[in-house]
PDB file of C-alpha atoms in Angstrom:
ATOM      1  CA  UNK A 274     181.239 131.771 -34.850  1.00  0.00           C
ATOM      2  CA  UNK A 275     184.269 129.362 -34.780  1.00  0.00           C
ATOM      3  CA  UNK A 276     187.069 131.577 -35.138  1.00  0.00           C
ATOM      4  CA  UNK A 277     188.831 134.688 -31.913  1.00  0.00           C
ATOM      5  CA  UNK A 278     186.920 137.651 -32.510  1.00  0.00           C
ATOM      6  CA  UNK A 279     188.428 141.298 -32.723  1.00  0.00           C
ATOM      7  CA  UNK A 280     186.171 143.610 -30.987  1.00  0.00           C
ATOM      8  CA  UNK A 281     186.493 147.087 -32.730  1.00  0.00           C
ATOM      9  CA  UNK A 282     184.743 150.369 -31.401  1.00  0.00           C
ATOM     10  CA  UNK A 283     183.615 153.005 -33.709  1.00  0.00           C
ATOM     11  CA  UNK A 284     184.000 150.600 -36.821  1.00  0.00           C
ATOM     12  CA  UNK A 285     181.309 152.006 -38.854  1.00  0.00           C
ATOM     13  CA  UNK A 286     183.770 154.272 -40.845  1.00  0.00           C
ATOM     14  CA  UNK A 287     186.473 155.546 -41.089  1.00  0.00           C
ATOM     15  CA  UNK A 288     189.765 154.193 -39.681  1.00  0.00           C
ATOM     16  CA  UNK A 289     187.150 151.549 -37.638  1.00  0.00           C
ATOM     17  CA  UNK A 290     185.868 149.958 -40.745  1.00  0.00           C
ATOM     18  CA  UNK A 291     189.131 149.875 -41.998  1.00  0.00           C
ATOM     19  CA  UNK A 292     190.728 148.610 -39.013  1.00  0.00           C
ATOM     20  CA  UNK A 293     187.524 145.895 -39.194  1.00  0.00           C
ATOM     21  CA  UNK A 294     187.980 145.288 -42.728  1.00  0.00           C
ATOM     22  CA  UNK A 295     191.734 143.852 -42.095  1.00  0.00           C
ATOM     23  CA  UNK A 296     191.316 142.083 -39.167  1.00  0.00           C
ATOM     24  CA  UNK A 297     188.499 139.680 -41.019  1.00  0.00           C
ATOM     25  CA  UNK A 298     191.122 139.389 -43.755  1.00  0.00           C
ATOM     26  CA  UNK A 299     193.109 137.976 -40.984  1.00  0.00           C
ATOM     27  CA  UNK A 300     190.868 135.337 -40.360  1.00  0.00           C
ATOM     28  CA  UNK A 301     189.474 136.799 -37.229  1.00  0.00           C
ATOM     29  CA  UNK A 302     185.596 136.818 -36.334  1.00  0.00           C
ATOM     30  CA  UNK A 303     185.327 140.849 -36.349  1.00  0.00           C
ATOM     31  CA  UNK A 304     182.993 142.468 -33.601  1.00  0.00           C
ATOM     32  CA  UNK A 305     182.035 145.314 -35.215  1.00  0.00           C
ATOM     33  CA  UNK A 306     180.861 148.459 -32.460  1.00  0.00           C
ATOM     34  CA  UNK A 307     179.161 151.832 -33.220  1.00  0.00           C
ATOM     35  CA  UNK A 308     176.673 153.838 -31.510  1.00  0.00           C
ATOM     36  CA  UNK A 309     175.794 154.867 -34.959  1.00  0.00           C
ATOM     37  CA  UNK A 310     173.928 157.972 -33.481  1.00  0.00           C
ATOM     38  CA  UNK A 311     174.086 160.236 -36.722  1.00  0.00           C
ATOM     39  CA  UNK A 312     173.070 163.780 -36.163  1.00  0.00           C
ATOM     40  CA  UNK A 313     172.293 163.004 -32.626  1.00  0.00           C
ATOM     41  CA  UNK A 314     176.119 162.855 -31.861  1.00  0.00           C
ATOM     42  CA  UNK A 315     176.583 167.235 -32.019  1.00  0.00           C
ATOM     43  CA  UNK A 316     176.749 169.579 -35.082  1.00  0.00           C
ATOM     44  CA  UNK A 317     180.011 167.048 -36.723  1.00  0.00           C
ATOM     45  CA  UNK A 318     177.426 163.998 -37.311  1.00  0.00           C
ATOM     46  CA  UNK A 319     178.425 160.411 -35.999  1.00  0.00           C
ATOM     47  CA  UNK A 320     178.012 157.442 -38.395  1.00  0.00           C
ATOM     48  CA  UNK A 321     174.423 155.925 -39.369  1.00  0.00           C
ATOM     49  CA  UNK A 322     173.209 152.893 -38.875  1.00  0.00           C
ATOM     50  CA  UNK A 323     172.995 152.550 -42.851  1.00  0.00           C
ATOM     51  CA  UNK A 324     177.310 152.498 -42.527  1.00  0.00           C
ATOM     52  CA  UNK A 325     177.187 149.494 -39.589  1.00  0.00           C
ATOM     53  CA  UNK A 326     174.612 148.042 -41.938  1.00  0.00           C
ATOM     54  CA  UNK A 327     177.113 148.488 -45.054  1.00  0.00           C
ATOM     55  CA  UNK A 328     179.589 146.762 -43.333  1.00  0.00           C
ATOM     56  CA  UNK A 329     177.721 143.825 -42.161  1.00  0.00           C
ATOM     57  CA  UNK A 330     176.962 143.305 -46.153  1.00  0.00           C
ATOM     58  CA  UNK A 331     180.598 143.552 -47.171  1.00  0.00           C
ATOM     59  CA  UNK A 332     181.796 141.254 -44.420  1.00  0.00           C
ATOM     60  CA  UNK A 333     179.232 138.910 -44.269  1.00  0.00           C
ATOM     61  CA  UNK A 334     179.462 136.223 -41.569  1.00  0.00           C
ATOM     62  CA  UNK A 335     182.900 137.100 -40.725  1.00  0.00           C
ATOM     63  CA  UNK A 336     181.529 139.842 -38.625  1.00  0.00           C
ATOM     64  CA  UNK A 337     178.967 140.541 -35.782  1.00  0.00           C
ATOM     65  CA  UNK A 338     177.181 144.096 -35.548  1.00  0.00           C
ATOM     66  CA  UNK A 339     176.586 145.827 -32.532  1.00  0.00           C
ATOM     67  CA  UNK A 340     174.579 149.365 -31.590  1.00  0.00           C
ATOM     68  CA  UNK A 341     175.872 150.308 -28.459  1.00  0.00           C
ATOM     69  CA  UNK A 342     177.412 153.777 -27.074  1.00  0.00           C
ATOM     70  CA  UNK A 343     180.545 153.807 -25.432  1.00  0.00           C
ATOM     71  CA  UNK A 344     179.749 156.380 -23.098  1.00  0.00           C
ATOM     72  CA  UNK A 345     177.254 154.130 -21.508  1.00  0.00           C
ATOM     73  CA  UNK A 346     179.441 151.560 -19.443  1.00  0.00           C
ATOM     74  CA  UNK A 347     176.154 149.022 -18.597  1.00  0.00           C
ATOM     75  CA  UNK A 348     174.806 148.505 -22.494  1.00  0.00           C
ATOM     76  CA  UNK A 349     178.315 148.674 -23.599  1.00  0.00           C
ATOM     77  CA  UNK A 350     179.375 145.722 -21.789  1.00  0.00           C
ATOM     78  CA  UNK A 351     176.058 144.059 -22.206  1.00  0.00           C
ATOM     79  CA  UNK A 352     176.218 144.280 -25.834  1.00  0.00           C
ATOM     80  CA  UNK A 353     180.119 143.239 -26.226  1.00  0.00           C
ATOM     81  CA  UNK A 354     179.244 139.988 -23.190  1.00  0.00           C
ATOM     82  CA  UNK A 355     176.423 138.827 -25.516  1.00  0.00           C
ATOM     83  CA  UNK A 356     178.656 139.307 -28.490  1.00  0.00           C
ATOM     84  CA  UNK A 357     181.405 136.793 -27.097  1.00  0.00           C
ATOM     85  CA  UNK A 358     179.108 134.319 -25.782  1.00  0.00           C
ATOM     86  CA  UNK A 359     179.225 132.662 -29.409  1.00  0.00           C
ATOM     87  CA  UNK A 360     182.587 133.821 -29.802  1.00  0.00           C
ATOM     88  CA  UNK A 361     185.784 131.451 -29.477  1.00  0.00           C
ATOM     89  CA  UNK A 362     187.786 133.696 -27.182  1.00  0.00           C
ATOM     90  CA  UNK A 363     188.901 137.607 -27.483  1.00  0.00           C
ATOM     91  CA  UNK A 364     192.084 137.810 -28.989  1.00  0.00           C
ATOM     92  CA  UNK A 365     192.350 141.731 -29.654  1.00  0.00           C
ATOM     93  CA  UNK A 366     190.806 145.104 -28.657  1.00  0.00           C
ATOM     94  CA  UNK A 367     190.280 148.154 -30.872  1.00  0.00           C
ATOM     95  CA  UNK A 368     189.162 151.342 -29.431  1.00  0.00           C
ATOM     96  CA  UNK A 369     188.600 153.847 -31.954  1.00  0.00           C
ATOM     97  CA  UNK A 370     185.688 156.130 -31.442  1.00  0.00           C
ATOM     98  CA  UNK A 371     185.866 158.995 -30.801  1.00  0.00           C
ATOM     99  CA  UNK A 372     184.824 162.595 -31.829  1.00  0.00           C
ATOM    100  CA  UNK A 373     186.144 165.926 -32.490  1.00  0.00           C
ATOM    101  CA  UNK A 374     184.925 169.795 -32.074  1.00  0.00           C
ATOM    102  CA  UNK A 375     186.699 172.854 -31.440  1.00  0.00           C
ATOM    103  CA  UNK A 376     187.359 175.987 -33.201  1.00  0.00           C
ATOM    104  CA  UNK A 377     187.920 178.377 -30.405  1.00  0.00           C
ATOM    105  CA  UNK A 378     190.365 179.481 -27.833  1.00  0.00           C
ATOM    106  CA  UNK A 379     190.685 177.694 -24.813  1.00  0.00           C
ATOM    107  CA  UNK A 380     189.226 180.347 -22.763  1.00  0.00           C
ATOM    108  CA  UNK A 381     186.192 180.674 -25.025  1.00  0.00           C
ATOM    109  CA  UNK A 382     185.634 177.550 -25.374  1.00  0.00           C
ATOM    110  CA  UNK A 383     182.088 175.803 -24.469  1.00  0.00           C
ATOM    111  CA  UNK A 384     183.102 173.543 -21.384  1.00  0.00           C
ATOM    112  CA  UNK A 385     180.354 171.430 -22.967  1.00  0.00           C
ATOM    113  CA  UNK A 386     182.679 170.473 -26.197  1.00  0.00           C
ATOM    114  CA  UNK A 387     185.250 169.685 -23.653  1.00  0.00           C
ATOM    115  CA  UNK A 388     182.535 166.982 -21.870  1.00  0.00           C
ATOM    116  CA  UNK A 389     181.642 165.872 -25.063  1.00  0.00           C
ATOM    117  CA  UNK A 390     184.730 164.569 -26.014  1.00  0.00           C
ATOM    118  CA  UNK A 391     186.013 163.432 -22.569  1.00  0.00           C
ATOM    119  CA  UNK A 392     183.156 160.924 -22.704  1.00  0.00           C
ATOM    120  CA  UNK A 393     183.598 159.539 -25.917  1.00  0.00           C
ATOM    121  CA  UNK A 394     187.099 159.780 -26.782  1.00  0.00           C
ATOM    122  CA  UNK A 395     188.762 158.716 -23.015  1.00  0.00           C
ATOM    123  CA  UNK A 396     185.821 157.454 -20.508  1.00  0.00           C
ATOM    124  CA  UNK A 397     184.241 155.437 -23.916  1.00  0.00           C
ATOM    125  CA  UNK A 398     188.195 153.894 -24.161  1.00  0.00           C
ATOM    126  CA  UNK A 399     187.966 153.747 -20.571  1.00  0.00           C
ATOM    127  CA  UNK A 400     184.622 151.708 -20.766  1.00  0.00           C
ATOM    128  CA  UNK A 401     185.715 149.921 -23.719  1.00  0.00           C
ATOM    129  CA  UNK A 402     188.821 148.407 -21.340  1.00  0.00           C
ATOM    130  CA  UNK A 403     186.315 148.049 -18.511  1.00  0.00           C
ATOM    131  CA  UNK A 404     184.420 145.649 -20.363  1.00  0.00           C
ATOM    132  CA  UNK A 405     186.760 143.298 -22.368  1.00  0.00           C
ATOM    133  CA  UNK A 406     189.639 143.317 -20.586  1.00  0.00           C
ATOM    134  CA  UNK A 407     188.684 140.256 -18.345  1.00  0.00           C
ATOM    135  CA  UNK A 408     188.054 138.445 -21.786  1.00  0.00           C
ATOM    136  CA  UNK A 409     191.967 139.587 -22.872  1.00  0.00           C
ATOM    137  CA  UNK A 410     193.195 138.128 -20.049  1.00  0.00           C
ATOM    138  CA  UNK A 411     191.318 134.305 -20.204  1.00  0.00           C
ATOM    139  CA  UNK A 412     192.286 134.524 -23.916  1.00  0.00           C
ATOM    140  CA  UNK A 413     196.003 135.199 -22.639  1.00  0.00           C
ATOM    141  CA  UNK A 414     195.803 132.547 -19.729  1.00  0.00           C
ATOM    142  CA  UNK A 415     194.770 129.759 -22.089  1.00  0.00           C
ATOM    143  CA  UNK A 416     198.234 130.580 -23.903  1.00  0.00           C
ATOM    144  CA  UNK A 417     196.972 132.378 -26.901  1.00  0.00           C
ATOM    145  CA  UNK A 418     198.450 136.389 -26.953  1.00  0.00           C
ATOM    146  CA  UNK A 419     195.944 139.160 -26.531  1.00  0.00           C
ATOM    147  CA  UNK A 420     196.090 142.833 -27.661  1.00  0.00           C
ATOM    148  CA  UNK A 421     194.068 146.100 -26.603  1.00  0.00           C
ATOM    149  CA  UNK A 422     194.810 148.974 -29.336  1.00  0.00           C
ATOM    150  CA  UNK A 423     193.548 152.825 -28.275  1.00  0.00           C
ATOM    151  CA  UNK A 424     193.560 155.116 -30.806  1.00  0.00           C
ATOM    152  CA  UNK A 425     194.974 157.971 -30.016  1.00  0.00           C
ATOM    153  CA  UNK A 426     196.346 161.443 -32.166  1.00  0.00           C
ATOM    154  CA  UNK A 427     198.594 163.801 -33.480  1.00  0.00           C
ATOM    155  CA  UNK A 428     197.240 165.764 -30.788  1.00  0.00           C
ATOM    156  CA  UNK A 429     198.281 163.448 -27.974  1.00  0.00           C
ATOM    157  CA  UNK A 430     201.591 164.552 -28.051  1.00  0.00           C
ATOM    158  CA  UNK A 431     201.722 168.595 -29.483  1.00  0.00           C
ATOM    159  CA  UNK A 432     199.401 171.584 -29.333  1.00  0.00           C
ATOM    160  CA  UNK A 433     197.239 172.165 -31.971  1.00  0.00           C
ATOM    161  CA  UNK A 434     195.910 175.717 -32.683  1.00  0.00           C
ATOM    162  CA  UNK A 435     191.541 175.719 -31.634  1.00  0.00           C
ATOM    163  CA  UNK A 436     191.539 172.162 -30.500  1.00  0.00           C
ATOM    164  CA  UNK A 437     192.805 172.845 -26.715  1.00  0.00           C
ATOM    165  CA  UNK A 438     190.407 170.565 -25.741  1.00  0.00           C
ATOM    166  CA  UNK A 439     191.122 167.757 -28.273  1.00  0.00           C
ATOM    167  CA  UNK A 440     194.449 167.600 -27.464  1.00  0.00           C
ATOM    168  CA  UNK A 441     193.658 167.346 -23.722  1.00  0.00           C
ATOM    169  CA  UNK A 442     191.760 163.919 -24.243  1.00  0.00           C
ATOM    170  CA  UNK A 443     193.487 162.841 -26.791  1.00  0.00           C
ATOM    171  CA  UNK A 444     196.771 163.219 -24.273  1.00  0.00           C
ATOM    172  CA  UNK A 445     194.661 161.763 -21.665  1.00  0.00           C
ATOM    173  CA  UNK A 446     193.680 158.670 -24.144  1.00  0.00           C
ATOM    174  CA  UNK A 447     198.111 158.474 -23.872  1.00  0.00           C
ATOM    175  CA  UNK A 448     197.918 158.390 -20.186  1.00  0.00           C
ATOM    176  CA  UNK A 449     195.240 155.776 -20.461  1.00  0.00           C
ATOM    177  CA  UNK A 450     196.845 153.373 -22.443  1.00  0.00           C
ATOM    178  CA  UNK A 451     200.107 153.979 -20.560  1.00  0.00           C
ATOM    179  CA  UNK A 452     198.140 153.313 -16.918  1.00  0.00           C
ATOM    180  CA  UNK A 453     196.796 150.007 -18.610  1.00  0.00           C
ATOM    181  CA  UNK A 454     199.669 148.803 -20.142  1.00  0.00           C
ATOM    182  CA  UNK A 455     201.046 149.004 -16.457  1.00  0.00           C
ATOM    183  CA  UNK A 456     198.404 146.980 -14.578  1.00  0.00           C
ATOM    184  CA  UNK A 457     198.784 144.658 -17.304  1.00  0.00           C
ATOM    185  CA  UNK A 458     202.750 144.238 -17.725  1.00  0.00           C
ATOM    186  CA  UNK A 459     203.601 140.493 -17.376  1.00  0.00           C
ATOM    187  CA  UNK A 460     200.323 139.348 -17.728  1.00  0.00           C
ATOM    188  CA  UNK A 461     200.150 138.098 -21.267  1.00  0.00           C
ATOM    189  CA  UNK A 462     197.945 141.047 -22.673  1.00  0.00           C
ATOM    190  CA  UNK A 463     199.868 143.758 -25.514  1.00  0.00           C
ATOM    191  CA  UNK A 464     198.913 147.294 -25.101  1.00  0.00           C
ATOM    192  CA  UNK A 465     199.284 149.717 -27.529  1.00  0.00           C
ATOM    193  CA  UNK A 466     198.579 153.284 -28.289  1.00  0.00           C
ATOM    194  CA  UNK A 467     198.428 154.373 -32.457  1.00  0.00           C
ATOM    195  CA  UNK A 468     198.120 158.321 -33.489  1.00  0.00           C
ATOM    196  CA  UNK A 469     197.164 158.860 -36.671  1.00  0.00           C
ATOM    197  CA  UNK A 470     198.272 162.212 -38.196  1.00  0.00           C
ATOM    198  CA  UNK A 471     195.436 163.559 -40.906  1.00  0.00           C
ATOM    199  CA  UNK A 472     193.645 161.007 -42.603  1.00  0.00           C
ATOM    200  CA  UNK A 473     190.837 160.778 -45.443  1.00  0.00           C
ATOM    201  CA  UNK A 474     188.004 160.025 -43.061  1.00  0.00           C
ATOM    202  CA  UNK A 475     184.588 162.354 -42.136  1.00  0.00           C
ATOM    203  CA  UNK A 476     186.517 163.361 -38.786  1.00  0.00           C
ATOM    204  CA  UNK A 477     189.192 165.347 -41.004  1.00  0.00           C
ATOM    205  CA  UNK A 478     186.289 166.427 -43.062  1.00  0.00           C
ATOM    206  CA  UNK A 479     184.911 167.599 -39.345  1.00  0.00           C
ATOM    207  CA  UNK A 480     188.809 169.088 -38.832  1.00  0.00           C
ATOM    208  CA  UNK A 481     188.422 170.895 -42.034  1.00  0.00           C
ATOM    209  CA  UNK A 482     185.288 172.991 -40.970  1.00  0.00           C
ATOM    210  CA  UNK A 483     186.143 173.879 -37.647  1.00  0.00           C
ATOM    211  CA  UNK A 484     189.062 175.538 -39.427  1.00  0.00           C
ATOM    212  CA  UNK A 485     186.525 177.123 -42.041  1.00  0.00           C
ATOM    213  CA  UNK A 486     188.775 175.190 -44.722  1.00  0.00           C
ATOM    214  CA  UNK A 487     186.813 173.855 -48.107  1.00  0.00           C
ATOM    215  CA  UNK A 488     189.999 171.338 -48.608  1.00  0.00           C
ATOM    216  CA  UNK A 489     190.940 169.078 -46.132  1.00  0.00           C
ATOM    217  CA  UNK A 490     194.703 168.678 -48.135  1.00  0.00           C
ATOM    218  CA  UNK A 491     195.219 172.068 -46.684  1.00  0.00           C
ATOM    219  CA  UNK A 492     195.346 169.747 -43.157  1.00  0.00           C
ATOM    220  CA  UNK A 493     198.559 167.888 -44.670  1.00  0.00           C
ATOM    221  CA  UNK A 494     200.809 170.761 -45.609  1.00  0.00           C
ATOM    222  CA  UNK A 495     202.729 169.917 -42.573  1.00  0.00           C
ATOM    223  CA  UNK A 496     203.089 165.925 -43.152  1.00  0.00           C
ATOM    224  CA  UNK A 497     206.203 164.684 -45.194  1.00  0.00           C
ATOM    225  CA  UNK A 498     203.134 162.912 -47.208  1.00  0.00           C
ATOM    226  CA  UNK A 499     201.956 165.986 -47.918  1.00  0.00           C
ATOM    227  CA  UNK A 500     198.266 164.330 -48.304  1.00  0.00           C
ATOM    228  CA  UNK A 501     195.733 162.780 -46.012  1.00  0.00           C
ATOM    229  CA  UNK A 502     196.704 159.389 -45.425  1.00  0.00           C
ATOM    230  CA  UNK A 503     194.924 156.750 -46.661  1.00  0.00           C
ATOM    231  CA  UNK A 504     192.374 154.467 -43.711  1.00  0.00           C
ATOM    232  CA  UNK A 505     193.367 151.308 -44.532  1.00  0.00           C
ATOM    233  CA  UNK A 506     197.032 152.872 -44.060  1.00  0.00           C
ATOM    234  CA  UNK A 507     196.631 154.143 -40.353  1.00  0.00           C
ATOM    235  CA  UNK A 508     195.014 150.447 -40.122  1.00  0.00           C
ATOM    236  CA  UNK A 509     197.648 148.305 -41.651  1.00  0.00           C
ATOM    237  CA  UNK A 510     199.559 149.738 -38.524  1.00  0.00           C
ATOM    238  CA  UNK A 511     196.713 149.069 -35.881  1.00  0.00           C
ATOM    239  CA  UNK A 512     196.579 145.532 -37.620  1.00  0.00           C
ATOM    240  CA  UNK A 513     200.309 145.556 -36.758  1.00  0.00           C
ATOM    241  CA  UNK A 514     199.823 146.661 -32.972  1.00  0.00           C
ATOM    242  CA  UNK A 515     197.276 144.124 -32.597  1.00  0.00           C
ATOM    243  CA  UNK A 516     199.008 141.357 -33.295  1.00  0.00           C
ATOM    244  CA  UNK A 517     202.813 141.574 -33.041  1.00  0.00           C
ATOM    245  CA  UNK A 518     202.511 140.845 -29.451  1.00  0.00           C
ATOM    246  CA  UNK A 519     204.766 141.566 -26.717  1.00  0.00           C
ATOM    247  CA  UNK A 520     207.098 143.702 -28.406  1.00  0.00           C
ATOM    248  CA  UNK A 521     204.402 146.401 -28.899  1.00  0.00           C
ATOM    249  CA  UNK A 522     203.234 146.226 -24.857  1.00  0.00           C
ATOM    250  CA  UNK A 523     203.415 150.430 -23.274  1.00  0.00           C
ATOM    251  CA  UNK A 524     204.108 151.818 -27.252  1.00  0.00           C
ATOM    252  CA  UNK A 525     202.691 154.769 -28.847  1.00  0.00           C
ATOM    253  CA  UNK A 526     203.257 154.426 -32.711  1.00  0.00           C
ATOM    254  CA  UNK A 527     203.372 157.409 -34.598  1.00  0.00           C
ATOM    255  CA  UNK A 528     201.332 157.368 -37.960  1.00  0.00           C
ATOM    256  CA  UNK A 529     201.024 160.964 -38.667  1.00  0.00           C
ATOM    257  CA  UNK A 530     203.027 160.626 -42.180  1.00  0.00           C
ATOM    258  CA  UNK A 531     206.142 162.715 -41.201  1.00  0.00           C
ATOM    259  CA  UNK A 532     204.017 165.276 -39.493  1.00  0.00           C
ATOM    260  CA  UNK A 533     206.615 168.063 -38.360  1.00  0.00           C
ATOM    261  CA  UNK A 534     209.428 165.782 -39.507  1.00  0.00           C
TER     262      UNK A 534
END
């Protein structure tokens, strides 16, 4: 591995794979990381190791695998350190897993769902900081620019109706990057926040049944696109974030196609 590497979390599917699938085109060595855990992850399924495995094909050698959960701080930076030991530098950070469940009123809500996500969708950004943000900062200190990109929501800045406790990590994911982008200001690393509004990926599918809804377009009424967007269009903006530099340091870009607009 000869080329800065892109370390992407939950790039199995979905906006990750995406997100992975540009930054290779960019000429970056792509770190690709899923816990891949399948049914294991709660009754909406996680990715399988067949669609890390699917990836690997398409990208070939411009991409290193890695089965690691990032709710679990220890492997997680275990399997990123070993990652970058061949790697020439970290140049930018995606943190995109995350999962959703809902379907209920706050107050009848399973605090369980509410743990569920907290681990995955903030402590596993959390974690995900934790562990490669030393590796930002050498890549900014030997002059190059460095990025760390969160993924956040729609729902980190509105209520939506039955996802009370989505939209209370995915605020909190907000926070996060904010609090970040603070410790880091001045010190050569971007930080960056993108929401996605709804977008063609087995998490809206996920969205779709917690609403009992057969059509997930029904999920887009309210976006000027009036469709879900499009993956590789929520990651043509992440690509953006990740590498404009400076400019994009403490911003939260909307990509919810004209949601509410």
């Amino acid at each position: 591995m000869t080329a800065p590497a892109a370390l992407v979390t939950g790039a199995a599917r979905g906006i990750g794979a995406a997100t992975c699938r540009r930054l290779a085109q960019r000429g970056l060595h792509v770190i690709a990381v899923d816990a891949c855990l399948g049914e294991e992850q709660g009754r909406f399924a996680g990715a399988e190791p067949a669609d890390l495995d699917a990836l690997r094909a398409e990208l070939g050698d411009r991409v290193t695998t890695v089965r690691a959960d990032v709710r679990d701080a220890t492997a997680l930076a275990t399997g990123i350190a070993d990652a970058l030991a061949a790697a020439d530098g970290l140049r930018t950070v995606v943190a995109a897993a995350a999962l959703i469940d809902g379907g209920d009123d706050l107050w009848s809500t399973d605090p369980a769902v509410l743990e569920a996500m907290w681990r995955t969708d903030v402590v596993g950004v959390w974690n995900t900081a934790a562990a490669c943000v030393p590796a930002l900062l050498a890549t900014a200190d030997s002059g190059n620019g460095a990025s760390f990109v969160a993924i956040a929501s729609a729902a980190g800045d509105r209520g939506l109706w039955h996802l009370g406790a989505y939209c209370t990590v995915k605020h909190a994911v907000v926070g996060l990057v904010r609090g970040l982008a603070a410790d880091l200001q001045g010190r050569g690393v971007a930080v960056s926040g993108v929401s996605p509004g709804s977008t063609a990926t087995p998490m809206l599918t996920a969205t779709a049944a917690i609403y009992g809804l057969q059509d997930t377009s029904e999920l887009a009424r309210d976006m000027t696109a009036r469709a879900p967007l499009d993956p590789d269009d929520i990651a043509r903006v992440i690509e953006t974030a990740c590498l404009a530099g400076a400019v994009t340091h403490g911003s939260i870009f909307d990509a919810t196609g004209g949601l509410g607009a």
